[in-house]
Short mmCIF file of C-alpha atoms in Angstrom, two decimals:
data_model
loop_
_atom_site.label_atom_id
_atom_site.label_comp_id
_atom_site.label_asym_id
_atom_site.label_seq_id
_atom_site.Cartn_x
_atom_site.Cartn_y
_atom_site.Cartn_z
CA MET A 1 48.78 29.16 103.37
CA LEU A 2 49.72 31.73 100.71
CA LYS A 3 53.28 30.51 100.75
CA ARG A 4 52.17 26.89 100.27
CA VAL A 5 49.81 27.83 97.41
CA GLY A 6 52.53 29.88 95.78
CA LEU A 7 55.03 27.05 96.03
CA SER A 8 52.53 24.59 94.56
CA VAL A 9 51.81 26.88 91.63
CA LEU A 10 55.53 27.45 91.05
CA MET A 11 56.31 23.71 91.07
CA ALA A 12 53.43 23.03 88.65
CA ALA A 13 54.80 25.67 86.28
CA LEU A 14 58.34 24.30 86.42
CA ARG A 15 57.43 20.59 86.07
CA PRO A 16 57.15 20.61 82.22
CA SER A 17 60.53 22.35 81.92
CA LEU A 18 62.18 19.84 84.24
CA THR A 19 60.71 16.96 82.25
CA ILE A 20 62.06 18.41 78.98
CA ALA A 21 65.48 18.96 80.54
CA ALA A 22 65.59 15.34 81.68
CA LYS A 23 64.83 14.13 78.16
CA LEU A 24 67.48 16.37 76.66
CA THR A 25 70.04 15.06 79.13
CA ALA A 26 69.58 11.56 77.79
CA ALA A 27 69.97 12.63 74.15
CA PRO A 28 73.38 11.67 72.65
CA VAL A 29 73.87 14.93 70.72
CA LEU A 30 72.25 18.27 71.43
CA PRO A 31 71.77 20.60 68.44
CA PRO A 32 73.32 24.00 69.21
CA ASN A 33 70.05 25.90 68.70
CA LEU A 34 68.41 23.96 71.57
CA ALA A 35 71.17 24.53 74.12
CA SER A 36 70.71 26.97 76.99
CA ALA A 37 72.46 27.80 80.20
CA ASN A 38 69.71 26.12 82.26
CA GLN A 39 69.79 22.72 80.49
CA THR A 40 71.86 19.77 81.62
CA VAL A 41 73.92 18.22 78.78
CA SER A 42 76.02 15.07 78.85
CA ALA A 43 79.80 15.43 78.56
CA ASP A 44 79.88 13.56 75.23
CA ALA A 45 77.16 15.74 73.75
CA THR A 46 78.91 18.94 74.88
CA ALA A 47 82.20 17.83 73.35
CA THR A 48 80.49 17.05 70.03
CA ARG A 49 78.64 20.34 69.97
CA LEU A 50 81.75 22.44 70.66
CA ILE A 51 83.86 21.11 67.77
CA PRO A 52 84.63 24.15 65.51
CA VAL A 53 83.53 22.50 62.28
CA THR A 54 84.37 25.52 60.11
CA THR A 55 87.96 25.94 61.34
CA LYS A 56 90.56 25.52 58.57
CA PRO A 57 94.03 24.10 59.24
CA GLU A 58 96.86 26.62 59.35
CA LEU A 59 99.10 26.88 56.31
CA PRO A 60 102.18 24.74 57.05
CA LEU A 61 105.40 26.76 56.88
CA LEU A 62 107.77 24.28 55.26
CA ASP A 63 111.25 24.85 53.88
CA VAL A 64 110.58 26.74 50.66
CA ASP A 65 113.26 27.89 48.24
CA PHE A 66 113.54 29.33 44.77
CA CYS A 67 116.59 28.10 42.88
CA GLY A 68 118.29 27.36 46.20
CA GLU A 69 117.47 30.78 47.72
CA CYS A 70 115.45 30.06 50.85
CA MET A 71 112.33 32.02 51.69
CA PRO A 72 113.12 33.90 54.96
CA PHE A 73 110.22 32.83 57.15
CA HIS A 74 111.86 34.46 60.15
CA GLN A 75 110.58 37.75 58.69
CA ASN A 76 106.96 38.32 59.69
CA GLU A 77 106.24 40.37 56.57
CA VAL A 78 107.39 37.48 54.36
CA VAL A 79 105.14 35.05 56.23
CA SER A 80 102.24 37.48 55.79
CA ARG A 81 102.79 37.72 52.02
CA TRP A 82 103.11 33.93 51.71
CA LYS A 83 99.87 33.28 53.58
CA HIS A 84 98.06 35.97 51.61
CA VAL A 85 99.05 34.52 48.22
CA PHE A 86 98.42 30.93 49.30
CA THR A 87 94.97 31.84 50.61
CA LEU A 88 94.09 33.58 47.34
CA PHE A 89 95.19 30.44 45.50
CA ARG A 90 92.90 28.15 47.51
CA PRO A 91 89.83 28.47 45.21
CA GLN A 92 92.00 27.43 42.24
CA ALA A 93 93.04 24.17 43.90
CA ARG A 94 90.08 22.35 42.35
CA SER A 95 91.61 22.88 38.88
CA LEU A 96 95.04 21.47 39.79
CA ASP A 97 94.47 18.16 38.02
CA ALA A 98 93.86 19.89 34.70
CA LEU A 99 96.89 22.11 35.27
CA ARG A 100 99.07 19.06 35.97
CA GLU A 101 97.96 17.52 32.69
CA ARG A 102 99.02 20.64 30.80
CA ALA A 103 102.32 20.73 32.70
CA ASP A 104 103.02 17.08 31.90
CA ALA A 105 102.78 17.97 28.22
CA PHE A 106 104.60 21.32 28.47
CA PHE A 107 107.55 20.56 30.76
CA PRO A 108 109.22 17.97 28.47
CA ILE A 109 109.22 20.59 25.69
CA ILE A 110 110.89 23.36 27.69
CA GLU A 111 113.24 21.46 30.01
CA PRO A 112 115.91 20.69 27.35
CA ILE A 113 115.86 24.34 26.27
CA MET A 114 116.22 25.53 29.86
CA ALA A 115 119.13 23.12 30.35
CA LYS A 116 120.78 24.51 27.22
CA TYR A 117 120.84 27.99 28.79
CA ASP A 118 121.55 26.67 32.30
CA ILE A 119 118.27 28.03 33.66
CA PRO A 120 117.25 26.41 37.00
CA ASP A 121 114.31 24.01 36.99
CA ASP A 122 112.24 26.27 39.24
CA PHE A 123 111.66 28.59 36.29
CA ARG A 124 109.32 25.92 34.88
CA TYR A 125 106.71 27.43 37.17
CA VAL A 126 107.07 30.96 35.76
CA PRO A 127 104.93 30.29 32.65
CA ILE A 128 102.34 28.66 34.92
CA ALA A 129 102.10 31.87 36.95
CA GLU A 130 102.17 33.93 33.74
CA SER A 131 99.64 32.13 31.56
CA ASP A 132 98.26 29.13 33.45
CA LEU A 133 99.85 27.21 30.54
CA GLN A 134 97.19 28.50 28.16
CA PRO A 135 99.02 28.70 24.79
CA ARG A 136 96.83 31.49 23.36
CA ALA A 137 96.81 33.65 26.48
CA VAL A 138 96.99 37.40 25.81
CA SER A 139 97.10 40.05 28.55
CA ARG A 140 95.47 43.48 28.47
CA ALA A 141 98.93 45.00 28.03
CA GLY A 142 99.59 42.86 24.96
CA ALA A 143 101.86 40.19 26.45
CA ALA A 144 101.16 36.83 24.84
CA GLY A 145 101.88 33.12 24.85
CA TYR A 146 103.03 30.74 27.55
CA TRP A 147 105.74 33.13 28.74
CA GLN A 148 103.66 36.30 28.25
CA LEU A 149 106.29 38.16 26.27
CA MET A 150 105.62 41.74 25.21
CA PRO A 151 105.85 42.40 21.46
CA GLY A 152 108.95 44.61 21.68
CA THR A 153 110.77 42.21 24.00
CA ALA A 154 109.88 39.25 21.79
CA ARG A 155 111.18 40.96 18.65
CA ALA A 156 114.38 41.99 20.42
CA LEU A 157 114.88 38.31 21.32
CA GLY A 158 114.49 37.20 17.72
CA LEU A 159 110.84 36.22 17.54
CA LYS A 160 108.54 37.19 14.69
CA VAL A 161 105.54 39.15 15.92
CA GLY A 162 103.04 40.44 13.40
CA LYS A 163 99.58 40.03 11.94
CA GLY A 164 100.48 36.99 9.90
CA VAL A 165 102.68 35.20 12.43
CA ASP A 166 103.31 35.46 16.15
CA GLU A 167 106.00 33.14 17.42
CA ARG A 168 105.16 33.93 21.03
CA PHE A 169 102.54 31.21 20.67
CA ASN A 170 105.16 28.66 19.62
CA ALA A 171 106.20 26.79 22.79
CA LYS A 172 109.76 25.97 21.66
CA LYS A 173 110.59 29.33 20.08
CA ALA A 174 109.04 31.34 22.91
CA THR A 175 110.90 29.29 25.51
CA GLU A 176 114.17 29.80 23.61
CA ALA A 177 113.56 33.56 23.67
CA ALA A 178 112.53 33.56 27.36
CA CYS A 179 115.64 31.60 28.36
CA LYS A 180 117.88 34.04 26.51
CA TYR A 181 116.22 36.84 28.43
CA LEU A 182 116.49 35.06 31.80
CA ARG A 183 120.18 34.35 31.25
CA SER A 184 120.76 38.01 30.35
CA LEU A 185 118.94 39.15 33.49
CA TYR A 186 120.99 36.84 35.68
CA ASN A 187 124.21 38.21 34.19
CA GLN A 188 123.02 41.67 35.20
CA LEU A 189 121.54 40.93 38.63
CA GLY A 190 123.35 37.85 39.96
CA SER A 191 120.32 36.44 41.84
CA TRP A 192 117.62 34.15 40.48
CA SER A 193 114.94 35.63 42.73
CA LEU A 194 115.81 39.09 41.38
CA VAL A 195 115.68 37.64 37.86
CA ALA A 196 112.11 36.48 38.52
CA ALA A 197 111.21 39.93 39.86
CA ALA A 198 112.82 41.61 36.84
CA TYR A 199 110.93 39.29 34.51
CA ASN A 200 107.75 40.75 35.97
CA ALA A 201 108.72 44.40 36.42
CA GLY A 202 111.70 44.91 34.11
CA PRO A 203 115.32 45.21 35.26
CA GLY A 204 115.50 49.02 35.55
CA HIS A 205 113.77 49.34 38.93
CA LEU A 206 115.83 46.54 40.48
CA LYS A 207 119.11 47.92 39.14
CA ASN A 208 118.36 51.31 40.69
CA GLN A 209 117.76 49.72 44.09
CA LEU A 210 120.93 47.65 43.83
CA ARG A 211 122.91 50.80 43.07
CA ARG A 212 121.55 52.40 46.23
CA ASN A 213 121.91 49.31 48.39
CA GLY A 214 124.14 46.58 47.03
CA LYS A 215 122.94 44.07 49.64
CA ALA A 216 119.24 44.40 48.86
CA ASP A 217 117.42 41.16 48.05
CA TYR A 218 113.99 40.40 46.63
CA TYR A 219 112.30 40.00 50.01
CA SER A 220 113.54 43.32 51.41
CA MET A 221 113.33 45.50 48.31
CA THR A 222 110.72 48.18 47.78
CA LEU A 223 108.90 46.89 44.71
CA PRO A 224 105.66 47.55 42.83
CA ARG A 225 102.77 45.71 44.45
CA GLU A 226 102.41 43.05 41.74
CA THR A 227 106.14 42.35 41.79
CA ARG A 228 106.21 42.11 45.60
CA TYR A 229 103.88 39.12 45.32
CA TYR A 230 105.14 37.74 42.01
CA LEU A 231 107.78 35.30 43.28
CA PHE A 232 105.34 34.10 45.96
CA ARG A 233 102.84 33.23 43.22
CA VAL A 234 105.49 31.27 41.32
CA LEU A 235 106.46 29.42 44.49
CA VAL A 236 102.85 28.53 45.33
CA TYR A 237 102.69 26.64 42.03
CA LYS A 238 106.00 24.97 42.74
CA GLU A 239 104.85 23.85 46.18
CA VAL A 240 101.39 22.54 45.30
CA MET A 241 102.66 20.73 42.21
CA SER A 242 105.84 19.22 43.66
CA ARG A 243 104.49 18.13 47.08
CA PRO A 244 100.69 18.42 47.02
CA SER A 245 100.10 16.09 49.98
CA ASP A 246 101.85 18.54 52.32
CA TYR A 247 99.20 21.18 51.58
CA SER A 248 96.15 19.02 50.94
CA ALA A 249 94.53 19.77 54.31
CA PHE A 250 94.91 23.53 53.83
CA LEU A 251 93.62 23.44 50.26
CA SER A 252 90.72 21.05 50.84
CA PRO A 253 87.20 22.54 50.66
CA MET A 254 85.84 24.14 53.80
CA PRO A 255 83.57 21.75 55.74
CA GLN A 256 79.96 22.81 55.94
CA ALA A 257 78.51 23.69 59.33
CA ALA A 258 75.89 21.23 60.62
#
């Protein structure tokens, strides 16, 4: 008798839970906060609930080059640097349209000057990385203009820099000076990726490394932290501006969790 009474009581206690479980089984989608190990869920509902809605696509590793020098993605450390810089760039993607408008106005001014000095087209993206194409940009160190030239460097390249006039803010004159400097760096270093690094850090450090190891390249050199990432920053701008659709999934806003 005690066993029968106990069983009856137990079944009465469980009946509401079984009724709820049956209703949940018929529901098309089960919110995650209602799921438990003891509930029965339809296959379709389970599949919907398990979709990782906050997962971002992986950064596509496409063929990337700077002035014909390919980025060596077979080196894990290079891949790590590329992903790091591209991920840091992601929040800026929303301002790409405005940047493209500035580039559309700026590129036609500088391209004939670059051609005059035989500077590769990829160097169009250097002033983007330097100043975001803001003509009045001035750094804490005193570099100024589209190309972020330091006062001493600018004067040595023939620009007027003073209280009354600062030709670093003149797009044509500053580009002329920058191209002279880039051509001089290439004559010293013989590699456009090293030229970009030297534009950021100065040629002295790179020359010393080349003297120690004549085969050293940008990706394997020991460089100051900013310079180690500098060419990657330039190339991020090249990639997102020259083939944006290839990176649109990676740069799109994160979906919100339900």
